[in-house]
Coordinates of C-alpha atoms in Angstrom, one line a residue:
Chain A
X976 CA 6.6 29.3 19.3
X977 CA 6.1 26.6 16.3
X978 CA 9.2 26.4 14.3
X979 CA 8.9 24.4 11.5
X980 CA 11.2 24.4 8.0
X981 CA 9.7 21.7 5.0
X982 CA 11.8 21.4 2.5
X983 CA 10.5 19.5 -1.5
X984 CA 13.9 17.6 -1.4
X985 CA 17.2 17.3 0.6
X986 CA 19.4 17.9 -3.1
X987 CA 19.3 19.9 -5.5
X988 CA 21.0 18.4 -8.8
X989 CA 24.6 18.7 -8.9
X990 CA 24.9 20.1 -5.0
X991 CA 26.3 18.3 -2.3
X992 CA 23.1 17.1 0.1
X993 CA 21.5 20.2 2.3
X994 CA 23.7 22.4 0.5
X995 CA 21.6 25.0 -0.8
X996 CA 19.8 25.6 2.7
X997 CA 22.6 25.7 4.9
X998 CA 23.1 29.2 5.4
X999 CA 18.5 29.3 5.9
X1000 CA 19.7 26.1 8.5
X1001 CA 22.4 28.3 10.0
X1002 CA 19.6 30.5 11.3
X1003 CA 16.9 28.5 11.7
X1004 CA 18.7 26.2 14.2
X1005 CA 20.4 28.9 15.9
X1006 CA 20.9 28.4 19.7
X1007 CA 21.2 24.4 19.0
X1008 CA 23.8 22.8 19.2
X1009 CA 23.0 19.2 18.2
X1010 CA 20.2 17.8 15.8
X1011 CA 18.3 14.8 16.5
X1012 CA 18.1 12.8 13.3
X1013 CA 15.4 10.2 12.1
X1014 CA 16.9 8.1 9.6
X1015 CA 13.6 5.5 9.1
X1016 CA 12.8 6.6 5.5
X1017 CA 16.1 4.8 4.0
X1018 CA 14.7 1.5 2.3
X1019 CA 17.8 0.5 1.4
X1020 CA 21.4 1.0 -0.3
X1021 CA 22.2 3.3 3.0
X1022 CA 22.4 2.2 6.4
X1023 CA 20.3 4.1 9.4
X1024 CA 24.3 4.8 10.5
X1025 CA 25.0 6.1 7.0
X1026 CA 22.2 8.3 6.2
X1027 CA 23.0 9.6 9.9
X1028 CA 26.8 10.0 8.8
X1029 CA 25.7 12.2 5.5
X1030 CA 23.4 14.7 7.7
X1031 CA 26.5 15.5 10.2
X1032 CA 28.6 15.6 7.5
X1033 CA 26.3 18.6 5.9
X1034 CA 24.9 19.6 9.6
X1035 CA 29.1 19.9 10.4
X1036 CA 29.9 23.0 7.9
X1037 CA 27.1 24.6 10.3
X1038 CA 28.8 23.6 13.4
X1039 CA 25.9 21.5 15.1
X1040 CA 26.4 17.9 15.9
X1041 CA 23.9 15.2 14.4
X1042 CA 22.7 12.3 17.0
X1043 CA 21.1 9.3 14.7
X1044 CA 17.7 8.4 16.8
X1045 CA 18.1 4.6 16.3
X1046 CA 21.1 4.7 18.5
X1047 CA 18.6 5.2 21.1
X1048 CA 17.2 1.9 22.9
X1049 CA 14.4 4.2 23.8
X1050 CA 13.5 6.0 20.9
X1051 CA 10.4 8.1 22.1
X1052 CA 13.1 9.3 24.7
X1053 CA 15.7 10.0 22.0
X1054 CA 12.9 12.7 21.3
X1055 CA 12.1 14.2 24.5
X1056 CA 16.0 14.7 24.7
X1057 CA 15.9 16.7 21.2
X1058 CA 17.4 20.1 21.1
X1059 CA 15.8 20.1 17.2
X1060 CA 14.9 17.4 15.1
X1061 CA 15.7 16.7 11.4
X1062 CA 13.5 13.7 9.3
X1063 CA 15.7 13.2 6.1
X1064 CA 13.5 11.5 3.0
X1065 CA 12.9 8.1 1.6
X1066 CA 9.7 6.3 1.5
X1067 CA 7.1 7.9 3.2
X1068 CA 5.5 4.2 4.1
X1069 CA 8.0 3.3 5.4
X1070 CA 9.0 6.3 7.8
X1071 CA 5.2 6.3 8.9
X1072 CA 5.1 2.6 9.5
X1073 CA 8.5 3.1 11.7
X1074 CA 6.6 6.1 13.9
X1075 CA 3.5 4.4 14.3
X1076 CA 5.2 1.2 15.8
X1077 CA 8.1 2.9 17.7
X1078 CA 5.0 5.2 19.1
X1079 CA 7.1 8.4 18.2
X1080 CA 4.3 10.2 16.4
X1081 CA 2.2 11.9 19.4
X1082 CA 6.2 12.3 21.4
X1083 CA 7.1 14.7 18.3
X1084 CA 3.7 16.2 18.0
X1085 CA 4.2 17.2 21.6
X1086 CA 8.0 18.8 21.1
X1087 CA 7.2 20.3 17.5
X1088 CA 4.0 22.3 19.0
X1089 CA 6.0 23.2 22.3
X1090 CA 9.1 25.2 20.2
X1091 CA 11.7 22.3 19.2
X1092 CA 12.7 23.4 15.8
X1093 CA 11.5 20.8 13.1
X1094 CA 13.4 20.1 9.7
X1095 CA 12.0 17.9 7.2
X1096 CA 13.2 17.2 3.8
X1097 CA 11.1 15.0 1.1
X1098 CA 9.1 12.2 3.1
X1099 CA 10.2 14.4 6.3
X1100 CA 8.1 17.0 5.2
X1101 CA 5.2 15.2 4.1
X1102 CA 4.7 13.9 8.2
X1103 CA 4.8 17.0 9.2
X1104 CA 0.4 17.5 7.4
X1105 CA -2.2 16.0 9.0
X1106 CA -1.9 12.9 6.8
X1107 CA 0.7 11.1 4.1
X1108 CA -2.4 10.6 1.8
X1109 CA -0.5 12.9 -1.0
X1110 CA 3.0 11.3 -0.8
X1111 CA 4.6 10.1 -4.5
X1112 CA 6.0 7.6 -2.7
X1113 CA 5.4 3.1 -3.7
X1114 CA 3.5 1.3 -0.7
X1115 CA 6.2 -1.2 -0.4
X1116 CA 5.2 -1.2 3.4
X1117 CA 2.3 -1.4 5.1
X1118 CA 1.6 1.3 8.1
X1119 CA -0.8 0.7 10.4
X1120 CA -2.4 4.0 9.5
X1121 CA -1.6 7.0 7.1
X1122 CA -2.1 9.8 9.7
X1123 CA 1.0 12.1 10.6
X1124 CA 2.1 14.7 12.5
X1125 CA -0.9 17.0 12.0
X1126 CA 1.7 20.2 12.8
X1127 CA 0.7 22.0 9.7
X1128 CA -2.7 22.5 8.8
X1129 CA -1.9 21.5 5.2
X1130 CA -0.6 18.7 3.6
X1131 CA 2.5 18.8 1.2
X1132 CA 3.2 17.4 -2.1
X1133 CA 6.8 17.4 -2.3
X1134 CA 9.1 17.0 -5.7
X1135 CA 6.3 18.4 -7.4
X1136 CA 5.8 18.5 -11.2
X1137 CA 4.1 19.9 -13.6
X1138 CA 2.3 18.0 -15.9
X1139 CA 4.2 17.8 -19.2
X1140 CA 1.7 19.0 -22.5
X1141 CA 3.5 16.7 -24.9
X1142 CA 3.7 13.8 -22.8
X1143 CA 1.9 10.7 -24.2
X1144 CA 2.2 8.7 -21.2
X1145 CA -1.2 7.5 -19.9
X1146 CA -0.2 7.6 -16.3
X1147 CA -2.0 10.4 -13.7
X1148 CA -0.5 13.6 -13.6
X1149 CA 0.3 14.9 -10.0
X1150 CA -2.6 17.1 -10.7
X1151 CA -4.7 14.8 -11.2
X1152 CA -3.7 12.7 -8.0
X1153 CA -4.2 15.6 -6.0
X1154 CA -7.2 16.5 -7.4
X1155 CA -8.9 12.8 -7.0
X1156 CA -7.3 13.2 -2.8
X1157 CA -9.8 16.1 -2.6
X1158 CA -12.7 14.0 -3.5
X1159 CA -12.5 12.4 -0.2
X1160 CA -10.5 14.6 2.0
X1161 CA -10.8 18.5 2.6
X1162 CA -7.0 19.1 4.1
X1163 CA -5.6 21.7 1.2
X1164 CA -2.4 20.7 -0.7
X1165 CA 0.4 22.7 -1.2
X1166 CA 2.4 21.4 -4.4
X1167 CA 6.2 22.4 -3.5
X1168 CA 8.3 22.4 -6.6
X1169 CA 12.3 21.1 -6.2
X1170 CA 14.3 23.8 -4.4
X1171 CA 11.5 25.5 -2.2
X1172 CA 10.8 25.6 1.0
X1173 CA 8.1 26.7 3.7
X1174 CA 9.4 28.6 6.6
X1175 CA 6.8 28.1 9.5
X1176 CA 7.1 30.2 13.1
X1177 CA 4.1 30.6 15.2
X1178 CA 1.0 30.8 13.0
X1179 CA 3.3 32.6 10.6
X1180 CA 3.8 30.6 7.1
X1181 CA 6.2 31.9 4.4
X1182 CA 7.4 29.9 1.1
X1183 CA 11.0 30.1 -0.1
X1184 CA 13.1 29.5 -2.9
X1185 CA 12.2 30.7 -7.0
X1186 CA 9.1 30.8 -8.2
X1187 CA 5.5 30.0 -6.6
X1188 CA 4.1 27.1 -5.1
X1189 CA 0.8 25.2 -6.6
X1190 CA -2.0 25.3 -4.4
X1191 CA -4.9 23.1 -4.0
X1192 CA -7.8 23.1 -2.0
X1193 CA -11.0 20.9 -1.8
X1194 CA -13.6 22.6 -4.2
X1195 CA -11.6 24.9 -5.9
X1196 CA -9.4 25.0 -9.2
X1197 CA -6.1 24.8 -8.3
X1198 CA -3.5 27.8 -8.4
X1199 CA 0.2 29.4 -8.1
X1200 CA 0.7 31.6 -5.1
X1201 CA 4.0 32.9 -3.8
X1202 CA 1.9 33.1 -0.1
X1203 CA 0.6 30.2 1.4
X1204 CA -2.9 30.9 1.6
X1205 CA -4.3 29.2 4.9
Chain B
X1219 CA -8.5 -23.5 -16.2
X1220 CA -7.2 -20.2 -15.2
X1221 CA -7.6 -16.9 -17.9
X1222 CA -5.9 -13.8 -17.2
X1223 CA -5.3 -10.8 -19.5
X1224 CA -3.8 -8.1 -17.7
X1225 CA -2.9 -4.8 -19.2
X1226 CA -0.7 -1.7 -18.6
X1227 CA -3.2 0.9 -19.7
X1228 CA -6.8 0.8 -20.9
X1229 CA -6.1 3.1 -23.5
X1230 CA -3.0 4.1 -26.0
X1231 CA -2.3 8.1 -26.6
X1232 CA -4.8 9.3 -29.5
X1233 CA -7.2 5.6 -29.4
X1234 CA -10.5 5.2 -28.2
X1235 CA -11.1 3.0 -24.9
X1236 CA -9.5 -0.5 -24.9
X1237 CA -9.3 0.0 -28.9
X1238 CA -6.1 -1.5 -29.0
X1239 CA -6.8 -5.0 -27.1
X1240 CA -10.3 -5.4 -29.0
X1241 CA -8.8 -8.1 -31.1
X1242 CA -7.3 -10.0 -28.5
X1243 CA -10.4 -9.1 -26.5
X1244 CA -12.7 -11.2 -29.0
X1245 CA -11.1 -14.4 -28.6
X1246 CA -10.5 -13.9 -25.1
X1247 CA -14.2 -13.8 -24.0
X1248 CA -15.3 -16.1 -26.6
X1249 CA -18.2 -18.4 -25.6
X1250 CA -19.3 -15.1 -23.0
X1251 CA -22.3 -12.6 -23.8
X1252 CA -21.7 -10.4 -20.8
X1253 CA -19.0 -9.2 -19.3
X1254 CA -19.3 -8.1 -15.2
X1255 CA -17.1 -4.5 -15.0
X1256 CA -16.0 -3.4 -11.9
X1257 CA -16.0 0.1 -11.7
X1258 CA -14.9 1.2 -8.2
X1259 CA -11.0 2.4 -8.8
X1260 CA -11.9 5.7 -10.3
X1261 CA -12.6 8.5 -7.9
X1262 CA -13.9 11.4 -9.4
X1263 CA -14.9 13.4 -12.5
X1264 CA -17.0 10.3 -13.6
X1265 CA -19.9 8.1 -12.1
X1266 CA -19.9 4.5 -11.8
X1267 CA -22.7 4.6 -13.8
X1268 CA -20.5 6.8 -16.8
X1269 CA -17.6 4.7 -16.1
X1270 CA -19.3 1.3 -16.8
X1271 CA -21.4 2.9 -19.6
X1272 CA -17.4 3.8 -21.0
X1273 CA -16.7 0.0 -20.6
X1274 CA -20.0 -0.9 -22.2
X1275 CA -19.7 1.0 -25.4
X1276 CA -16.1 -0.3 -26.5
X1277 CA -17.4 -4.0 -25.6
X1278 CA -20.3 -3.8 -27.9
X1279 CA -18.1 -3.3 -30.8
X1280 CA -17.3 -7.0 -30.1
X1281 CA -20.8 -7.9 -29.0
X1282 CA -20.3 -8.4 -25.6
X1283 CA -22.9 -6.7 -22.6
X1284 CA -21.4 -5.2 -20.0
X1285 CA -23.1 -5.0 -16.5
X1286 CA -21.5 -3.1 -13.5
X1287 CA -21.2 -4.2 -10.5
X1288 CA -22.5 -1.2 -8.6
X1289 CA -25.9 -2.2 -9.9
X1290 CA -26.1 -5.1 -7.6
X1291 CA -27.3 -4.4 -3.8
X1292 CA -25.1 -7.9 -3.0
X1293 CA -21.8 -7.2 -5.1
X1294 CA -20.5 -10.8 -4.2
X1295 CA -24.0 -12.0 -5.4
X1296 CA -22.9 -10.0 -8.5
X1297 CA -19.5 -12.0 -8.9
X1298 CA -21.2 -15.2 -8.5
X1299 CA -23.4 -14.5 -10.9
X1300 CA -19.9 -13.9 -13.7
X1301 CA -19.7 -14.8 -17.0
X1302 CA -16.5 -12.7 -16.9
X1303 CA -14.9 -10.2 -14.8
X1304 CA -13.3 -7.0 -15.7
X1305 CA -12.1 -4.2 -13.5
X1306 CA -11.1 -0.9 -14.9
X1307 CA -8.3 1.5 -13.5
X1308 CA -8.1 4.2 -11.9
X1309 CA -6.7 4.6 -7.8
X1310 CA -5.7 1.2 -6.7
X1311 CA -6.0 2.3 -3.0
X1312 CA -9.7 3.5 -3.6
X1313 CA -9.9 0.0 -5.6
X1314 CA -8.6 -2.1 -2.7
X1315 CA -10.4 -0.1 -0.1
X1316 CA -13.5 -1.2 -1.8
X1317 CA -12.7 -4.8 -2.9
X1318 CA -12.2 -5.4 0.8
X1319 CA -14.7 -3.5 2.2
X1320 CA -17.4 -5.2 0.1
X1321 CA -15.6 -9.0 1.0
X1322 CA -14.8 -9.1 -2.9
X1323 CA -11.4 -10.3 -2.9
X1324 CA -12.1 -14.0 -1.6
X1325 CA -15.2 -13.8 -4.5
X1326 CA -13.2 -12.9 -6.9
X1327 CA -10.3 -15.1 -6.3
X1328 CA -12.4 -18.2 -6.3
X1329 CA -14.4 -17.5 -9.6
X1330 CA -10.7 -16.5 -11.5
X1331 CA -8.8 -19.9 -10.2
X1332 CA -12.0 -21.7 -11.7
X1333 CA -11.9 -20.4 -15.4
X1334 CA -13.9 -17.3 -15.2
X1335 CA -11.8 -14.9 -17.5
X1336 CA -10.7 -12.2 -15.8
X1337 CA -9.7 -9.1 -17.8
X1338 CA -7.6 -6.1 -15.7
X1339 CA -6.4 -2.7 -16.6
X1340 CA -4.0 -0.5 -15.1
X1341 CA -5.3 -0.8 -11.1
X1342 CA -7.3 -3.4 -12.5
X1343 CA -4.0 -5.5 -13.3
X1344 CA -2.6 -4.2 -10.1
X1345 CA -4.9 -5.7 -7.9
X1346 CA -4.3 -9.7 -9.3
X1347 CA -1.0 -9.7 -7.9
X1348 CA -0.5 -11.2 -4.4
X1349 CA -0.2 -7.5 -3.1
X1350 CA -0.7 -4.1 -4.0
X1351 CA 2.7 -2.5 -3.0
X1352 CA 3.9 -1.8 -6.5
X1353 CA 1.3 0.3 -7.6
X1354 CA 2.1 3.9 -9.0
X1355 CA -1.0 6.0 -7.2
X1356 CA -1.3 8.2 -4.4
X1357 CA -2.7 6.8 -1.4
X1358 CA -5.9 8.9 -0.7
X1359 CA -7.4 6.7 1.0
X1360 CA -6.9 4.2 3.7
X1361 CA -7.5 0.1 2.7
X1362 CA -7.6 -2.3 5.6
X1363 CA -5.2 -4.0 3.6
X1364 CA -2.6 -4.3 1.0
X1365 CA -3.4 -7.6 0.5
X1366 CA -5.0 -8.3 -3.1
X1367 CA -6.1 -11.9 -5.4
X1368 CA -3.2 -13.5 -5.8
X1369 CA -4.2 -14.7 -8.6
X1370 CA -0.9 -14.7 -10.5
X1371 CA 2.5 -15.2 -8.9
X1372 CA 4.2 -11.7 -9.2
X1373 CA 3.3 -8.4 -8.7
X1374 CA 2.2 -5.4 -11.7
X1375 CA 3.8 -2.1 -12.2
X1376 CA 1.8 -0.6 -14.9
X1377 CA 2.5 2.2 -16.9
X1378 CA 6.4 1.3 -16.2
X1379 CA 9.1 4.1 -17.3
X1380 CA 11.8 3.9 -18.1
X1381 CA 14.8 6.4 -16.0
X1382 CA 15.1 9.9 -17.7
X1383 CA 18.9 9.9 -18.4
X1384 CA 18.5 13.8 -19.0
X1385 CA 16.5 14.0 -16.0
X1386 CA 18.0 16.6 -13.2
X1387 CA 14.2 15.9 -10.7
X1388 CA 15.5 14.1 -7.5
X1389 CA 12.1 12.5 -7.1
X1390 CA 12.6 8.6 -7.2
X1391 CA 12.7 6.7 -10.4
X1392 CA 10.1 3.8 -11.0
X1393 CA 13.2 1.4 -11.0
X1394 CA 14.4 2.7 -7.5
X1395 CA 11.1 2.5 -6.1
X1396 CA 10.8 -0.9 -7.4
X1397 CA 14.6 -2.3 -5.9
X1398 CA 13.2 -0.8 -2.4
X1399 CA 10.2 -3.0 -2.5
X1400 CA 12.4 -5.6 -2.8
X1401 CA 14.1 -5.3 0.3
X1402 CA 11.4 -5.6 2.2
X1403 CA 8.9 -8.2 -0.4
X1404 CA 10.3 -11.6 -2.3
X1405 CA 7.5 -11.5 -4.9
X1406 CA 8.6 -11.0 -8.7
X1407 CA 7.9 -7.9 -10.1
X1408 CA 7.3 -7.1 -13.9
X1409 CA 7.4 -3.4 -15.2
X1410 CA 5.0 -3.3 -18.1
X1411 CA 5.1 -0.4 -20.3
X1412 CA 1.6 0.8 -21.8
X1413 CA 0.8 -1.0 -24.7
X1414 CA 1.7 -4.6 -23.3
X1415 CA 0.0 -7.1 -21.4
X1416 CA 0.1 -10.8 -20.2
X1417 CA -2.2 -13.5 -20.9
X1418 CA -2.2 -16.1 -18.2
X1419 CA -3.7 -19.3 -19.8
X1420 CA -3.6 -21.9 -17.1
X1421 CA -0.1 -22.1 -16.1
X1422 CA 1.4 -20.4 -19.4
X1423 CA 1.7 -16.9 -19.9
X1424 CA 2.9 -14.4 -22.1
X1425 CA 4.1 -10.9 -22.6
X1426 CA 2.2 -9.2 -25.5
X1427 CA 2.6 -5.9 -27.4
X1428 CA 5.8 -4.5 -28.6
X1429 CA 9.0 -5.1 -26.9
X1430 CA 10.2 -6.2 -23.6
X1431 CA 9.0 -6.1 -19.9
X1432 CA 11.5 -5.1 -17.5
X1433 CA 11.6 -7.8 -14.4
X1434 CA 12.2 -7.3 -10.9
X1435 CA 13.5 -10.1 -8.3
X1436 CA 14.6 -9.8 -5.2
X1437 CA 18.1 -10.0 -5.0
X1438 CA 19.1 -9.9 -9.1
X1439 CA 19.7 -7.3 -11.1
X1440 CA 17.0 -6.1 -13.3
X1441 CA 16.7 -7.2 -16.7
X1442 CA 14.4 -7.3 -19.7
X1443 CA 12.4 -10.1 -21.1
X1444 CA 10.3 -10.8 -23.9
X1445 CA 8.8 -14.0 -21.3
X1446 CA 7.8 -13.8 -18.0
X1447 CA 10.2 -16.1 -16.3
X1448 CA 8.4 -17.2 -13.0

């Protein structure tokens, strides 16, 4: 059974990172002992062997042990060797150029859909939708195509906002953005606010943390729901 | 000899369409009757015929014919055929998508190194840059490439802002995302706040409007300038 938890952001403001899911992690990974973790996203200011050394540091208050996947020479075997797998954020071009040329995206497809659990925070979580087409995130890379993992039948919007009624900025809201997406794609859009989360097992989808989530889908105005609707 | 005017926004909070660079506007296109828009970077909610009929109405306060470039069944015919160029914003990745799927950018490039005035706003100013990897939108669709003019020496970030100090959202800031294309691109890049622009005259330009523009290079600490050093 699919077992899938997408998280808006690794951290919430004034926490230490992963804090406020670890006792949700404590369950979700139960019955695995060690994590594999993909530390692409990381442009820069934090080595692949630091941004691996902050998720075991969290991932150790849990008891499981976290295996950084670029220590693999192999790295499409690194996955098939996965107990569960964690993607940690960053810039989603980047961390899709990196799967497309390691050739990791149809290896994780394969585990994800056959019961490894899957953890993705920020840019992890936006792989985890058919495309990365509503990602926040600068194209300071260039991937040698957008599509993802495709193990949710939605895509996310992670660190979403709301637009602000007194701003005088002349920028697109997020709304907006997601809006123009549906003008050439029908995938719905969940907007997932800072400190939520989607729980998926099996064809089972429930969203947690406060509040609701924003929901968008190709035709229709868009909406709050506390469910997620497809 | 080259002419360049690009701009952060089209339009300022509370002003009518390109109100505020009408002035400059004048002497810019002096000696041209019509001006060639390119209306392809906005993707829904108005037609290309609405969009350049938008452009056409602010330039006739200044007596200048506009004709979009949609109206052509050869759109490179349609470049050749410039007196001036100006492409509105909107999505830069629908933009691009089209530029290169209708062999614009080589067009486009030619014409602008030999004197045709070339006017940008927003994606429009995005997309004279040697690349657009430091563009703000979402990336709903798929170009064959990031590659854009080159028709100045550094890249645009329009509608820059400035860090929130207040700000408790862990989303990136515009300067973070910035610093991470710069470990992976050596090309300047200027922050330009809405209500500035540059004017490229030959090989002088200039930073106009109120203020500073915050610069980017690879490897230096950012800073403000009222030039643009590079």
């Amino acid at each position: 059974m699919k077992k899938i938890l997408l998280a808006s952001t690794s951290t919430l403001f004034g926490q230490g990172y992963l804090e406020y899911l670890l006792e949700e992690l404590e369950s979700f990974f139960e019955g695995r002992s060690t994590i594999t973790f993909i530390p692409y996203a990381r442009p820069g200011g934090i080595s692949h062997e630091d941004y691996t050394a902050l998720a075991a540091k969290a991932f150790s208050k849990i008891n499981k042990k976290v295996i950084g996947l670029h220590t693999f020479t192999d790295p499409p075997e690194g996955i098939a060797q996965a107990e569960a797998i964690f993607t940690g954020g960053g810039n989603t071009f980047l961390l899709v150029q990196q799967l497309h040329q390691l050739q990791l995206i149809n290896p994780m497809k394969e585990r994800i859909e056959t019961g490894t659990p899957y953890l993705g925070s920020s840019a992890g979580s936006n792989i985890a939708g058919p495309s990365m087409k509503t990602t926040n995130d600068m194209p300071i890379v260039y991937p040698s195509s957008f599509d993802t993992l495709g193990v949710v039948n939605f895509n996310l919007n992670p660190h979403y906002t709301d637009p602000d009624p007194n701003s005088q900025h002349k920028g697109e809201t997020r709304e907006t953005r997601i809006r123009e997406f549906h003008i050439f794609n029908t995938t719905p859009v969940i907007g997932l606010r800072e400190g939520n989360y989607i729980l998926v097992s099996g064809d089972h989808k429930i969203l947690k943390g406060k509040g609701t989530a924003r929901i968008f889908e190709a035709g229709k105005k868009p909406y709050e729901s506390k469910n997620i609707p497809f």
